[in-house]
Amino acid sequence: MMKVLVTDANYASTENVTSVFFVRGRNIFYQEAGIEVTVLNFAATEDAVLDNIPVLTLQSFEEQASDQKFDLLICHAPNIRNHYRFLKKHANKFPRIVIFFHGHEVLHCSKVYPKPFSYVKEASWFNKAFRELYDIIKLKLWKSYFTQLAHKSHFIFVSNWMYEQFLKWTKVDANILKNKMSITYNSVGAQFEKKQYEKRDEYTYDFITIRGNLDGAKYCVDKVVNLAERYPEYRFCVIGKGQFFNFHSKPSNVTWIDKHLNHNEIVDYLNLSACALMPTLTDAQGLMASEMATYGIPLITSDIPVCREVFDGFRNVAFISNDNYNYSLRTLFEDLVAGTPYNPNKKYYAENTCQKEIEVFKALIDEAK
């Protein structure tokens, strides 16, 4: 039986089971496929069991390290504080290493992410300088260390855009990653595979936007509100936590639901809605939007390269510009809704994502023998 250790800086816990589901969902699939999975959660203060998978603290791992042997180490979104220090100390204990890249961990954040909304408390000059210095050091350290580690590693990126950004910011030589990298998108939650959106005669909302953080400028809640103002005949629903509507007036045709949703609740709200509206300024994949599109609801998102890549082949997805409003939301909406129901697109089913990862794991372990 294959035995793997999965490391994450802030894994889901019994108190917060929705955290980093793109990691947790993978682990559940691996376990169901017969892999023995153990998680090392760097943020944990005590050991736990989640989904019948042991979740260890760093202290517990190090106390047990001499007694446990793993075929593979898997690192998600590696950071300097946790993963780098862990790898420098323990990498030699693992025959092969797989590193997943999900976003900020290999980006120069101030140059990739948009400026925050004006009401968000601005960081002090010291914190800004520290963040810039941290990113510079982070990228230099990873360039050096990933190059050293490449001989026993495989690098997995959640989109081609993420891979291109990795090369751009870390300056790692692409030739070093030859035959040592792959693109594997995040899989959607099981609910979005097992159930399918159905066309209805009446909906509670015309457009639905679901975001974990309304205050993140990249999630474009301001653009959703602008569209609501431009199209008062439509009913918009915005779901997510944040202070946005404490600083911006809420149009009368917008319903704000101030909460975080689990997957079952997301499905329920999608079934009340005719179309999902999920603009974004930047993202490595946009898992929430991928889940919506997979579920089959008509979806409108931003016309940026990563979205074009991720939603290639999805007939229920249309694109709008982030820079101007020279398009008819009404026309897009009517055309998309008229096409409902759409045949399921299985691009992000676990069988086409997690299963490919398992095949990579097996090849690496065979190579190490």
XYZ file of C-alpha atoms in Angstrom:
369
model
C 0.000 0.000 0.000
C 1.280 3.450 -0.918
C 1.924 5.614 2.134
C 2.043 9.409 1.785
C 2.543 12.386 4.074
C 0.634 15.520 3.020
C 1.844 18.842 4.439
C -0.221 22.005 4.558
C 0.204 25.335 6.353
C -3.409 25.538 7.527
C -5.300 22.314 6.928
C -8.990 21.874 7.661
C -9.917 21.109 11.265
C -12.957 19.751 13.074
C -13.847 23.394 13.839
C -13.346 24.598 10.252
C -14.016 21.729 7.882
C -14.398 23.982 4.810
C -10.815 25.289 4.937
C -8.607 24.433 1.916
C -11.073 21.855 0.603
C -8.988 21.537 -2.555
C -6.423 19.751 -0.360
C -8.860 17.862 1.841
C -10.894 16.637 -1.144
C -7.759 15.212 -2.726
C -6.863 13.359 0.456
C -10.321 11.797 0.686
C -10.017 10.576 -2.907
C -6.514 9.196 -2.322
C -7.715 7.320 0.752
C -10.694 5.855 -1.092
C -8.275 4.719 -3.812
C -6.349 2.669 -1.267
C -3.562 5.096 -0.349
C -2.617 5.462 3.322
C -2.728 9.206 3.934
C -1.314 11.123 6.909
C -1.564 14.913 7.118
C 0.922 17.255 8.782
C -0.875 20.498 9.594
C 1.688 23.155 10.502
C -1.017 25.283 12.140
C -2.337 22.505 14.371
C -1.755 22.596 18.118
C -3.036 19.082 18.749
C -3.457 15.869 16.788
C -6.836 15.050 15.283
C -8.634 12.699 12.904
C -10.640 14.153 10.012
C -12.323 12.015 7.338
C -10.668 9.012 9.030
C -7.299 10.546 8.174
C -4.823 11.304 10.979
C -3.836 14.986 11.152
C -0.589 15.568 13.062
C 1.136 18.556 14.570
C 4.753 19.202 13.633
C 5.828 18.139 17.113
C 4.004 14.818 16.816
C 5.519 14.141 13.413
C 9.029 14.795 14.644
C 8.482 12.591 17.689
C 7.295 9.759 15.425
C 9.585 10.431 12.454
C 12.061 7.650 13.218
C 9.222 5.114 13.426
C 7.422 6.075 10.207
C 8.492 5.622 6.618
C 6.588 7.256 3.768
C 6.814 6.529 0.058
C 6.052 10.124 -0.817
C 5.977 13.619 0.640
C 3.294 15.944 -0.766
C 3.588 19.700 -0.145
C 0.688 22.047 -0.890
C 1.312 25.769 -1.459
C 4.761 25.649 0.180
C 5.778 28.659 2.257
C 9.121 29.679 3.722
C 8.086 29.678 7.357
C 6.825 26.099 7.372
C 7.612 24.035 4.292
C 11.055 25.409 3.530
C 12.268 24.802 7.061
C 10.623 21.380 7.111
C 12.147 20.367 3.784
C 15.625 21.523 4.758
C 15.398 19.359 7.874
C 13.467 16.312 6.645
C 13.602 16.072 2.810
C 16.202 13.305 2.963
C 13.666 11.062 4.761
C 11.463 10.864 1.635
C 12.380 8.979 -1.561
C 10.283 11.320 -3.704
C 8.546 14.677 -3.208
C 5.519 16.206 -4.960
C 4.958 19.952 -4.718
C 1.603 21.539 -5.596
C 1.427 25.205 -6.572
C -1.859 26.975 -5.929
C -1.026 30.693 -6.097
C 0.609 33.291 -3.869
C 3.436 31.020 -2.683
C 5.473 31.671 -5.851
C 4.113 35.068 -6.901
C 5.399 38.579 -6.307
C 2.093 39.475 -4.722
C 2.169 43.270 -5.010
C 2.796 42.953 -8.756
C 0.159 40.299 -9.422
C -2.759 41.065 -7.101
C -4.831 44.249 -7.463
C -4.714 47.089 -4.979
C -7.146 46.602 -2.088
C -10.410 48.505 -1.849
C -9.991 52.005 -0.438
C -11.837 51.174 2.788
C -9.515 48.286 3.640
C -7.012 49.456 6.235
C -3.777 50.149 4.441
C -0.670 48.428 5.703
C 1.966 50.625 7.308
C 5.017 51.526 5.272
C 6.991 49.082 7.418
C 4.605 46.210 6.693
C 4.591 47.034 2.986
C 8.383 47.084 2.926
C 8.525 43.841 4.872
C 6.068 42.182 2.458
C 8.133 43.295 -0.521
C 11.359 42.084 1.062
C 9.720 38.802 2.045
C 8.568 38.166 -1.529
C 12.011 38.944 -2.935
C 13.702 36.597 -0.464
C 10.981 33.968 -0.889
C 11.409 33.839 -4.657
C 15.199 33.672 -4.476
C 15.117 30.906 -1.868
C 12.612 28.858 -3.839
C 14.561 29.249 -7.079
C 17.667 27.860 -5.430
C 15.944 25.143 -3.453
C 13.562 23.903 -6.155
C 16.553 23.586 -8.466
C 18.374 21.487 -5.850
C 15.284 19.390 -5.149
C 14.291 18.764 -8.775
C 16.158 15.464 -9.081
C 13.763 13.749 -6.652
C 10.648 15.890 -7.125
C 7.616 16.402 -9.311
C 5.959 19.818 -9.603
C 2.178 20.057 -10.100
C 0.471 23.312 -11.138
C -3.287 23.891 -10.948
C -3.328 25.643 -14.332
C -0.995 26.489 -17.173
C -1.298 30.125 -16.056
C 0.090 29.086 -12.664
C 3.025 27.344 -14.341
C 3.804 30.397 -16.467
C 3.678 32.631 -13.395
C 5.956 30.227 -11.515
C 8.599 30.502 -14.241
C 8.175 34.277 -14.469
C 8.618 35.040 -10.776
C 10.935 32.304 -9.492
C 13.164 32.392 -12.601
C 13.577 28.611 -12.356
C 14.966 27.228 -15.615
C 12.117 25.456 -17.416
C 14.578 22.827 -18.653
C 15.116 21.685 -15.059
C 11.407 20.823 -14.860
C 11.402 18.819 -18.093
C 9.535 15.560 -17.437
C 9.201 16.666 -13.808
C 6.045 18.771 -13.966
C 2.408 18.475 -14.885
C -0.782 20.533 -14.979
C -3.568 19.068 -12.839
C -6.575 21.229 -12.073
C -8.254 21.223 -8.675
C -11.143 18.792 -8.617
C -14.630 19.933 -7.683
C -16.455 18.785 -4.568
C -18.334 15.496 -4.825
C -21.708 17.277 -4.667
C -20.984 18.974 -7.992
C -20.342 15.597 -9.618
C -23.232 13.675 -8.101
C -25.907 16.299 -8.737
C -26.730 18.358 -11.790
C -28.341 21.777 -12.172
C -31.863 21.618 -13.556
C -33.747 24.234 -15.519
C -36.775 25.705 -13.721
C -39.696 27.878 -14.714
C -39.062 30.397 -11.934
C -36.011 31.458 -9.910
C -35.579 33.492 -6.759
C -32.505 35.235 -8.225
C -31.391 36.026 -11.759
C -27.696 36.252 -10.835
C -25.803 34.744 -7.912
C -22.269 35.601 -6.739
C -20.644 33.531 -3.973
C -17.344 34.669 -2.473
C -15.547 33.701 0.721
C -14.244 37.247 1.165
C -16.166 40.212 -0.215
C -13.305 42.542 0.731
C -10.791 40.962 -1.645
C -10.541 43.345 -4.589
C -9.710 40.539 -6.997
C -13.185 39.060 -6.462
C -14.852 42.056 -8.123
C -17.847 42.555 -5.841
C -17.716 46.211 -6.911
C -18.230 45.156 -10.532
C -21.189 42.978 -9.555
C -22.775 45.953 -7.780
C -22.127 48.176 -10.805
C -23.891 45.643 -13.017
C -26.814 45.531 -10.594
C -27.099 49.317 -10.869
C -26.975 49.161 -14.665
C -29.582 46.391 -14.864
C -32.224 47.175 -12.211
C -34.680 44.740 -13.816
C -32.591 41.769 -12.615
C -32.352 40.305 -9.099
C -28.815 39.821 -7.806
C -27.741 37.712 -4.829
C -24.297 38.212 -3.235
C -23.202 35.708 -0.604
C -20.086 36.080 1.530
C -18.537 37.626 4.602
C -16.976 41.068 4.593
C -17.360 44.808 5.176
C -18.001 45.802 1.558
C -21.620 46.888 2.041
C -20.714 48.874 5.136
C -18.819 51.230 2.815
C -20.784 50.909 -0.426
C -24.489 51.444 -0.906
C -26.394 48.277 -1.764
C -28.790 48.600 -4.706
C -32.376 47.569 -3.945
C -32.146 44.695 -6.428
C -29.207 43.129 -4.534
C -29.743 40.623 -1.717
C -26.683 40.192 0.512
C -26.402 37.020 2.569
C -23.674 37.492 5.164
C -22.369 33.969 5.687
C -19.994 31.260 4.520
C -21.570 28.262 2.802
C -20.712 24.581 2.767
C -21.036 22.620 -0.478
C -24.588 21.465 0.191
C -25.694 25.035 0.883
C -23.971 26.254 -2.286
C -25.930 23.716 -4.337
C -29.180 24.841 -2.709
C -28.549 28.490 -3.576
C -27.474 27.658 -7.131
C -30.793 25.890 -7.613
C -32.554 29.138 -6.691
C -30.619 31.072 -9.348
C -30.814 31.371 -13.116
C -27.162 32.297 -13.666
C -23.906 32.590 -11.725
C -21.959 35.849 -11.995
C -18.302 35.381 -10.959
C -15.987 38.096 -12.317
C -12.374 38.028 -11.129
C -9.223 40.067 -11.662
C -6.822 37.170 -11.105
C -6.878 33.554 -9.949
C -4.847 30.385 -10.356
C -7.965 28.407 -11.320
C -11.071 29.779 -9.661
C -12.307 26.622 -7.976
C -15.662 28.034 -6.879
C -16.491 29.089 -10.429
C -15.240 25.720 -11.716
C -17.644 23.969 -9.349
C -20.516 26.125 -10.558
C -19.736 25.471 -14.222
C -19.335 21.740 -13.579
C -22.663 21.674 -11.757
C -24.196 23.038 -14.954
C -25.551 26.442 -13.994
C -24.998 29.134 -16.656
C -21.925 31.127 -15.622
C -20.543 34.535 -16.557
C -16.935 35.259 -15.614
C -14.077 37.543 -16.652
C -12.355 37.524 -20.004
C -8.807 36.968 -18.721
C -6.320 34.274 -19.839
C -6.706 31.951 -16.857
C -10.501 31.933 -17.180
C -10.295 31.272 -20.918
C -7.996 28.334 -20.143
C -9.984 26.914 -17.258
C -13.391 27.118 -18.955
C -12.323 25.982 -22.391
C -14.931 23.474 -23.526
C -17.703 24.668 -21.183
C -20.717 25.637 -23.286
C -22.472 27.129 -20.259
C -19.807 29.820 -19.675
C -19.627 33.328 -21.155
C -16.998 36.025 -20.646
C -17.165 39.745 -19.899
C -14.502 42.445 -19.879
C -13.133 43.740 -16.589
C -12.194 47.042 -18.208
C -15.410 48.277 -19.781
C -19.138 47.640 -19.990
C -19.365 47.534 -23.786
C -21.411 44.365 -23.737
C -25.011 43.439 -23.093
C -25.428 41.470 -19.880
C -29.020 40.928 -20.944
C -28.000 39.209 -24.200
C -25.434 36.991 -22.470
C -27.939 36.068 -19.783
C -30.749 35.232 -22.186
C -28.505 33.166 -24.483
C -27.003 31.173 -21.618
C -30.291 30.501 -19.836
C -31.916 29.483 -23.119
C -29.294 26.740 -23.450
C -30.106 25.165 -20.084
C -29.781 22.274 -19.315
C -26.215 21.672 -20.452
C -24.626 18.250 -20.721
C -22.222 17.639 -17.806
C -18.617 18.608 -18.462
C -16.376 16.189 -16.505
C -13.149 18.138 -16.897
C -12.880 18.708 -13.129
C -14.261 15.397 -11.905
C -11.875 13.585 -9.553
C -11.457 10.805 -12.110
C -9.833 13.349 -14.444
C -7.836 15.241 -11.809
C -7.025 13.331 -8.612
C -6.714 10.049 -10.501
C -4.060 11.593 -12.746
C -2.186 12.684 -9.631
C -2.232 9.127 -8.302
C -0.738 7.938 -11.579
C 2.078 10.474 -11.114
C 2.624 9.225 -7.548
C 2.877 5.600 -8.693
C 5.381 6.479 -11.418
C 7.538 8.406 -8.960
C 7.541 5.567 -6.425
C 8.414 3.030 -9.128
C 11.223 5.319 -10.243
C 12.618 5.468 -6.705
C 12.833 1.681 -6.331
